[in-house]
Coordinates of C-alpha atoms in Angstrom, one line a residue:
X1 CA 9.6 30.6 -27.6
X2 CA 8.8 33.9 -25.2
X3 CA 9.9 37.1 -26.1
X4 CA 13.2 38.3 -24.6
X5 CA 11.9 39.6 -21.0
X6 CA 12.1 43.8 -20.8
X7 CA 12.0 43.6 -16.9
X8 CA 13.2 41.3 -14.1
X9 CA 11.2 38.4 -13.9
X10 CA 8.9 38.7 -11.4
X11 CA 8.9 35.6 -8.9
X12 CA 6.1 33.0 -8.3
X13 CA 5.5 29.8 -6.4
X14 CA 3.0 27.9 -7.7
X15 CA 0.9 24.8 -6.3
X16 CA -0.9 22.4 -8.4
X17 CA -3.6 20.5 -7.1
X18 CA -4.6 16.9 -8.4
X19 CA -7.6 15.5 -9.5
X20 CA -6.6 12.7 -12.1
X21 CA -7.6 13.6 -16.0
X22 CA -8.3 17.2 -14.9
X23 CA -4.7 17.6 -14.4
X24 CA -4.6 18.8 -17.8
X25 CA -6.5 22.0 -17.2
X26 CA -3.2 22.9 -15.2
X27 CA -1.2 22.1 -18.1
X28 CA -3.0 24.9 -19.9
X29 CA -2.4 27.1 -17.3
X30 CA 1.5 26.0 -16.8
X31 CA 1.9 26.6 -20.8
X32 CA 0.2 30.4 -20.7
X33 CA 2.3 31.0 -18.2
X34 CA 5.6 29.4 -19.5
X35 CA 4.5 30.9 -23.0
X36 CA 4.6 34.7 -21.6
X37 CA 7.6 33.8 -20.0
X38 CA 8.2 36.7 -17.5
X39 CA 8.1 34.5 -14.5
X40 CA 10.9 33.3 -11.8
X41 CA 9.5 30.1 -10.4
X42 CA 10.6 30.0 -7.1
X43 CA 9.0 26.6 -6.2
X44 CA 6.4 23.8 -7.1
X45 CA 4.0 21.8 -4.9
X46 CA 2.5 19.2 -6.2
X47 CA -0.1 16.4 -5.5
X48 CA -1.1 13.2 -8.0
X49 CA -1.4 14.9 -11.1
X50 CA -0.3 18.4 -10.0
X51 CA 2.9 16.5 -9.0
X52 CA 3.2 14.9 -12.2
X53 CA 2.7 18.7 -13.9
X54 CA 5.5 19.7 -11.6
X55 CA 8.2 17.3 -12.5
X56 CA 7.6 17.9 -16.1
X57 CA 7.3 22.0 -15.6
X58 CA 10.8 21.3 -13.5
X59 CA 12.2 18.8 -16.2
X60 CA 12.1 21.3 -18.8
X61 CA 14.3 24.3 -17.0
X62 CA 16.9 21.3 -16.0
X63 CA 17.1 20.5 -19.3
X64 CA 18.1 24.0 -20.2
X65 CA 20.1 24.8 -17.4
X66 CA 22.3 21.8 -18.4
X67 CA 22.4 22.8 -21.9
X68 CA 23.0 26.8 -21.6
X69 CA 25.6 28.3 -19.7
X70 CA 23.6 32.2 -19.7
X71 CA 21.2 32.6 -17.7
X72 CA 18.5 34.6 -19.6
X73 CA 19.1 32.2 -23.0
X74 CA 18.7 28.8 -20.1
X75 CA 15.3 30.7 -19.1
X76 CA 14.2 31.1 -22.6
X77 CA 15.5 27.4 -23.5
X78 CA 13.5 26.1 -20.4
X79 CA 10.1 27.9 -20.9
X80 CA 10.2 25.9 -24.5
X81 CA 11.7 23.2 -23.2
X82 CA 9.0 22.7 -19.8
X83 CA 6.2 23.0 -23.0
X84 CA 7.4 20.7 -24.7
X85 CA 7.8 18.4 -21.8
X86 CA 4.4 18.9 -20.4
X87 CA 2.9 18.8 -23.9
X88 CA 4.8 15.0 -24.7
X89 CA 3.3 14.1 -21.2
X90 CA 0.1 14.8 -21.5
X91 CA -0.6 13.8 -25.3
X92 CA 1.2 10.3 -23.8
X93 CA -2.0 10.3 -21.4
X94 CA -4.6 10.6 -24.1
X95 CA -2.8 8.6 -26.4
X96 CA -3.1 5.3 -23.1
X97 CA -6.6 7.1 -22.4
X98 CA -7.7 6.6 -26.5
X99 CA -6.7 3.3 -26.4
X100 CA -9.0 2.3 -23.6
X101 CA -11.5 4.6 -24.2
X102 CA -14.3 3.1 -26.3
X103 CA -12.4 -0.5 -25.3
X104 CA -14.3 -3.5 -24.1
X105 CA -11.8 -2.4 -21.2
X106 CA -14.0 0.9 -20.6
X107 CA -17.2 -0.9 -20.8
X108 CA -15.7 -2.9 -17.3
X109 CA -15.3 0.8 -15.6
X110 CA -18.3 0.5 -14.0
X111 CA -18.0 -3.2 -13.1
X112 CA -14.5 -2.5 -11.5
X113 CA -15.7 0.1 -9.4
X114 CA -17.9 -2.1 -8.0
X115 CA -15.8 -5.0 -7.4
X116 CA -13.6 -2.3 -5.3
X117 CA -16.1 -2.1 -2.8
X118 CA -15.2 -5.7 -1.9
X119 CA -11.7 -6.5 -3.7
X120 CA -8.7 -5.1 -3.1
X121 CA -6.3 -3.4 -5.6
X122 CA -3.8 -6.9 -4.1
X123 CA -6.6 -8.8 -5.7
X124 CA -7.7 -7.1 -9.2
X125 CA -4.3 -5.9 -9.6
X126 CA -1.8 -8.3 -8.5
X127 CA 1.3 -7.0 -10.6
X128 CA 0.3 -3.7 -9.8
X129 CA 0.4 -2.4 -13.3
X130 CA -0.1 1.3 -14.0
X131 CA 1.4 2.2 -18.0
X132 CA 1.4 5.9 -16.1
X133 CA 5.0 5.0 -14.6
X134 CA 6.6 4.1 -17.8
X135 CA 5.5 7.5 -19.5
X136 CA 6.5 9.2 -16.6
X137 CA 9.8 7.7 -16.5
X138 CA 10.4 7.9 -20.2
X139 CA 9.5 12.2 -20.1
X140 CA 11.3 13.0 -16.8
X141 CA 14.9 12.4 -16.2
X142 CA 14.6 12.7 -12.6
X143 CA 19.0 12.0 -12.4
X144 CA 18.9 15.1 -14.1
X145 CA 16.0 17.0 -12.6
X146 CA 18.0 16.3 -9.1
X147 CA 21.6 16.7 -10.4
X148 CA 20.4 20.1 -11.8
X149 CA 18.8 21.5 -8.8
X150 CA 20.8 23.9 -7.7
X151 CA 21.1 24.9 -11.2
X152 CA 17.5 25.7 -11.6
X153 CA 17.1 29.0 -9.5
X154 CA 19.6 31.1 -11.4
X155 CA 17.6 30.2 -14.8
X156 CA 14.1 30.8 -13.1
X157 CA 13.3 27.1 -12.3
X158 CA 11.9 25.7 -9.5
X159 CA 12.7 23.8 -6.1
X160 CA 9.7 21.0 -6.3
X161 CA 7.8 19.9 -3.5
X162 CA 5.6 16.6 -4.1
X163 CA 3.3 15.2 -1.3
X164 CA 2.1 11.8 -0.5
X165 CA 0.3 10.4 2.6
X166 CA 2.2 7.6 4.7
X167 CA 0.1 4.7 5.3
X168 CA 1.2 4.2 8.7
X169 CA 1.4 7.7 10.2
X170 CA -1.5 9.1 8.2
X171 CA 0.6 12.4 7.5
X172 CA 1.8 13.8 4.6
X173 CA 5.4 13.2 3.2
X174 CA 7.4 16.0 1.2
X175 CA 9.1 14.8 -1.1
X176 CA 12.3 17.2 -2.9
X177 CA 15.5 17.3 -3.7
X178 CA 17.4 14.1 -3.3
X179 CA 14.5 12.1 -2.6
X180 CA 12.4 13.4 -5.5
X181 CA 11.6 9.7 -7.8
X182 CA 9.2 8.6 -9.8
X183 CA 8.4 6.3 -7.0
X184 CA 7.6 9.8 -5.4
X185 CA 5.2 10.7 -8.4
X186 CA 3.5 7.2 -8.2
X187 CA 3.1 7.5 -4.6
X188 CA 1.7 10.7 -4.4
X189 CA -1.1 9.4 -7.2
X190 CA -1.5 6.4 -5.8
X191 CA -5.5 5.6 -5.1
X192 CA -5.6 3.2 -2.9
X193 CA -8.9 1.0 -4.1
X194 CA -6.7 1.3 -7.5
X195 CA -2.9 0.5 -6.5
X196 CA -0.7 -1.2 -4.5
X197 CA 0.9 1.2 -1.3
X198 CA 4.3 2.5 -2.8
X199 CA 7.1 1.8 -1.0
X200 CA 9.7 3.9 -0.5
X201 CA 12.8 3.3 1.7
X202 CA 10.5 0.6 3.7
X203 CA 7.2 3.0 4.1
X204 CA 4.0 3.1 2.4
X205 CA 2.4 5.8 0.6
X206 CA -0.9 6.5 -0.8
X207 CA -2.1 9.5 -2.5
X208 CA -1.4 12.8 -1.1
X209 CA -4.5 14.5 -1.5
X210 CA -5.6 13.0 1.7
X211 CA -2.9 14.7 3.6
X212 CA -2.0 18.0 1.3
X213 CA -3.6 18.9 -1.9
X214 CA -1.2 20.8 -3.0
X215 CA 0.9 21.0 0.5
X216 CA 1.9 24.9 0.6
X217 CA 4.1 24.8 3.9
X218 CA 7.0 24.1 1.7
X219 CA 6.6 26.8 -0.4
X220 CA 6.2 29.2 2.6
X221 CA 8.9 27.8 4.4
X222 CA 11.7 26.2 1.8
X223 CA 11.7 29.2 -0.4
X224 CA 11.9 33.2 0.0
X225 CA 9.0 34.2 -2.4
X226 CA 6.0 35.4 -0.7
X227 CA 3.7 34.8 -4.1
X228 CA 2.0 31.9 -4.5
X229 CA -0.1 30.8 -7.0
X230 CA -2.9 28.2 -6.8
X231 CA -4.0 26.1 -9.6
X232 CA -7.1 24.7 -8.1
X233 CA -9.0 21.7 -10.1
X234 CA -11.1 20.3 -7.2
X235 CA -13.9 22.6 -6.0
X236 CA -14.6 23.8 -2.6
X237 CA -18.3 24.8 -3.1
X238 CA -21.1 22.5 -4.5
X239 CA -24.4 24.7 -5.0
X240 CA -26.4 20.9 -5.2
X241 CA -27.3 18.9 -3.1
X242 CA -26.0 15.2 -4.5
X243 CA -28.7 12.4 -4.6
X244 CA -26.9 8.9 -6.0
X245 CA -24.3 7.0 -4.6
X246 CA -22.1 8.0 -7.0
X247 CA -22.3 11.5 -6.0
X248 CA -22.0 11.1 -2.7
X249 CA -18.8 9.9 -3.0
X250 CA -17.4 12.0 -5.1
X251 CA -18.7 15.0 -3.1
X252 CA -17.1 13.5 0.0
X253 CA -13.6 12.8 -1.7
X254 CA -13.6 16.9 -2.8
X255 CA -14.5 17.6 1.0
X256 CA -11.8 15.2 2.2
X257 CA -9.2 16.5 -0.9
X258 CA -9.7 20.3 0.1
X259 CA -9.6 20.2 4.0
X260 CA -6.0 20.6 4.7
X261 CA -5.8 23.0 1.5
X262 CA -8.3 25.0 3.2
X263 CA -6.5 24.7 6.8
X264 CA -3.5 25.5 5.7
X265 CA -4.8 29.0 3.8
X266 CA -6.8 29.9 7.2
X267 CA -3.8 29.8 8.7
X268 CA -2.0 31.5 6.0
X269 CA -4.8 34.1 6.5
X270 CA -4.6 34.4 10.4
X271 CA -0.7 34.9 10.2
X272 CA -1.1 38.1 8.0
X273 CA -4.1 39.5 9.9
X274 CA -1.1 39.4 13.2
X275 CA 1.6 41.0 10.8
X276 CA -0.7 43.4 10.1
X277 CA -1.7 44.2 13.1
X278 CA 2.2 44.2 14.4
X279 CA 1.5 41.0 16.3
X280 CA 4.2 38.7 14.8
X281 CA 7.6 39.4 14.0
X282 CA 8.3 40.0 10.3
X283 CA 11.3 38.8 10.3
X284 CA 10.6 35.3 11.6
X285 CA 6.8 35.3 9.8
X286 CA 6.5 35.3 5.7
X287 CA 3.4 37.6 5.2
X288 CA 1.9 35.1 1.8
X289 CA 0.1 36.5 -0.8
X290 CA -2.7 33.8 -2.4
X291 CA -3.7 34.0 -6.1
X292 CA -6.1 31.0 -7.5
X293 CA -6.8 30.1 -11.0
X294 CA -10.3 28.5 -10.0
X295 CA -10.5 25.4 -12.2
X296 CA -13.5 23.8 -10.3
X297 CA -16.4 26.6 -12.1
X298 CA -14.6 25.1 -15.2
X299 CA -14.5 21.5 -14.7
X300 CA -18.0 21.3 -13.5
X301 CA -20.4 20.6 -16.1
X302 CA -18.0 18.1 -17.0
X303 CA -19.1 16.0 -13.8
X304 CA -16.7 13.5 -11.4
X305 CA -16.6 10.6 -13.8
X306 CA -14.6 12.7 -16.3
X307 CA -12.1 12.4 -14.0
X308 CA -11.1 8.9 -15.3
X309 CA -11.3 9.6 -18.8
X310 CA -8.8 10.3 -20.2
X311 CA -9.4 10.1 -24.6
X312 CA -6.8 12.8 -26.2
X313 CA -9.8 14.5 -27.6
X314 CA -10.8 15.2 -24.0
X315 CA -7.0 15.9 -22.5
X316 CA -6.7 18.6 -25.6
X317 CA -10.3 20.1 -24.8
X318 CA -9.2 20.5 -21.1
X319 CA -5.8 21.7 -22.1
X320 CA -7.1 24.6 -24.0
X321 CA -10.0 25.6 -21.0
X322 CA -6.6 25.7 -19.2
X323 CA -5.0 28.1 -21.4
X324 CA -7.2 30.6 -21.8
X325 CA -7.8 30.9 -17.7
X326 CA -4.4 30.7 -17.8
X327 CA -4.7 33.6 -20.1
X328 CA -7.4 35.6 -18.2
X329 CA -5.4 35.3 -15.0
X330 CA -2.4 37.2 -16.6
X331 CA -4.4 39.9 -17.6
X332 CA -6.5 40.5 -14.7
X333 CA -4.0 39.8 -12.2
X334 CA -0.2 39.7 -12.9
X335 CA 0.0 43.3 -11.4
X336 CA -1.4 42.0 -8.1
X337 CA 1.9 39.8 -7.4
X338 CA 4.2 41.3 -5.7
X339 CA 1.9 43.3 -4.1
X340 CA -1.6 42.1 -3.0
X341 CA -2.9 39.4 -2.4
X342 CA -5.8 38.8 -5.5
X343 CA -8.0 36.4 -3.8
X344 CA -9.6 36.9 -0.1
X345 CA -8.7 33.9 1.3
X346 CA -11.7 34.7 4.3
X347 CA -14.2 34.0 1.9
X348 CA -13.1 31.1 0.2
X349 CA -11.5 29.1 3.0

């Protein structure tokens, strides 16, 4: 458990990008973070597996909140508490990843990606299985996660934001509060050459990376802190060119997975060069300040198909390469928020 904090928690938003098996870097980062334990977490937006991290992060502090009347012993209790959550998820993924992994069912990767070209997921998967919804909803009491939301702020837990893409409209859907499900969590990780649309009060959803990976108009609208932290698992440059077919495609799905990220901090960006130029209002305009923990340098030498693997060995390597950036972060940057911005958003958007 953190040491008792010696100063107001200092307050964070934090978005979580997805980008399947990777999604455990960001549970690295979440547990340095929750381990120092001086931070307020104002909000959470999530996509695929950053939603996933989000509802667990979340889960934790309603746990506490329900359990401890005082605030600073509820914040304690839920730091441990979101660890433990995110720890029980994740090992749960490697312990469904091990079983596969090395499985005649492995060996048919390759095959099924193939037959997806052709097949739909209505064909290869008729009954729509995916043994991700059953962990989900055996970790994440999301009765209590919503009954405990206004709860959450005064013990330093977040409002969560998760984002899927309706079929229909093409946008993206934010999902919070009342309406935050594990059909939202599905939904927002849904691949569509893998799953079935999920439907949710008579729409469909696939994936939200195509419409907001992470969406941070939530955070910058739907709560007061200015701070927002990017955990950022899908890279934006690629120094090589990429030859095969497989590459290709998984260079196009990180261009198509980062353009409204990158639209969004442009405009992010423009509204504080108008601020600070005493174009815009202050009082109607949130001047945001951008941090990134830049997972993509990290992930790289790991290559795209690692994304679907998903052996404990491997979920535990990635978990630790999330912890210590979670680590370096702290120490090269927790004196920026609040303050400054630590990333120029310019050169990376």
């Amino acid at each position: 458990m953190p040491e008792s904090p010696a100063a107001p928690l200092t307050r964070l938003n934090l978005a979580l990008q997805g980008g399947g098996s990777h999604g455990a870097l960001t549970w690295g980062v979440l547990d340095a973070l929750l381990e120092d334990g001086q931070w307020h977490f104002d909000g959470v937006s999530g996509t695929s597996a950053g939603a996933m991290n989000a509802v667990a992060l979340a889960h934790g502090f309603a746990q506490a909140a329900h359990a401890h009347k005082d605030p600073h012993e509820a914040h304690l209790a839920g730091c441990q508490q979101a660890r433990e959550t995110l720890t029980r998820l994740w090992e749960g993924v490697g312990t469904l990843g091990s079983l596969m992994w090395g499985s005649p069912l492995s060996a048919a990767n390759p095959m099924l990606g193939m037959m997806s070209q052709w097949l739909s997921p209505y064909q290869t998967n008729p009954l729509d299985i995916n043994p991700l919804r059953r962990l989900l909803e055996r970790e994440v009491d999301f009765d209590l996660l919503c009954s405990a939301r206004r709860a959450l702020s005064a013990v330093g837990g977040p409002k969560v934001f998760v984002c899927a893409t309706n079929v229909r409209t093409g946008r993206g859907e934010i999902f919070s509060g009342p309406k935050l499900s594990a059909d939202a969590v599905m939904a927002s990780a849904c691949l569509p050459l893998l799953f079935k649309a999920v439907e949710i009060d008579g729409q469909h959803y696939w994936d939200g990376g195509y419409s907001g990976n992470p969406a941070l108009h939530p955070l910058i609208y739907q709560t007061e802190t200015s701070d927002i932290l990017l955990v950022q698992i899908n890279p934006i440059e690629h120094l090589e060119l990429p030859h095969s077919g497989p590459e290709i495609m998984e260079r196009m799905n990180e261009v198509t997975f980062n353009a409204s990220l990158l639209a969004e901090m442009r405009a992010i960006e423009f509204v504080r060069r108008l601020l600070a130029e005493g174009k815009l209002d202050p009082r109607r305009y949130k001047s945001v300040r951008m941090h990134r923990i830049d997972g993509g340098a990290v992930l790289a030498p790991f290559g795209a198909d690692s994304k679907a693997r998903a052996d404990l060995p491997f979920v535990r390597k990635l978990f630790a390469l999330g912890r210590t950036a979670g680590q370096e972060w702290l120490q090269a940057h927790r004196q920026g928020v609040g303050v400054r911005p630590t990333i120029k958003i310019a050169e990376n958007a």
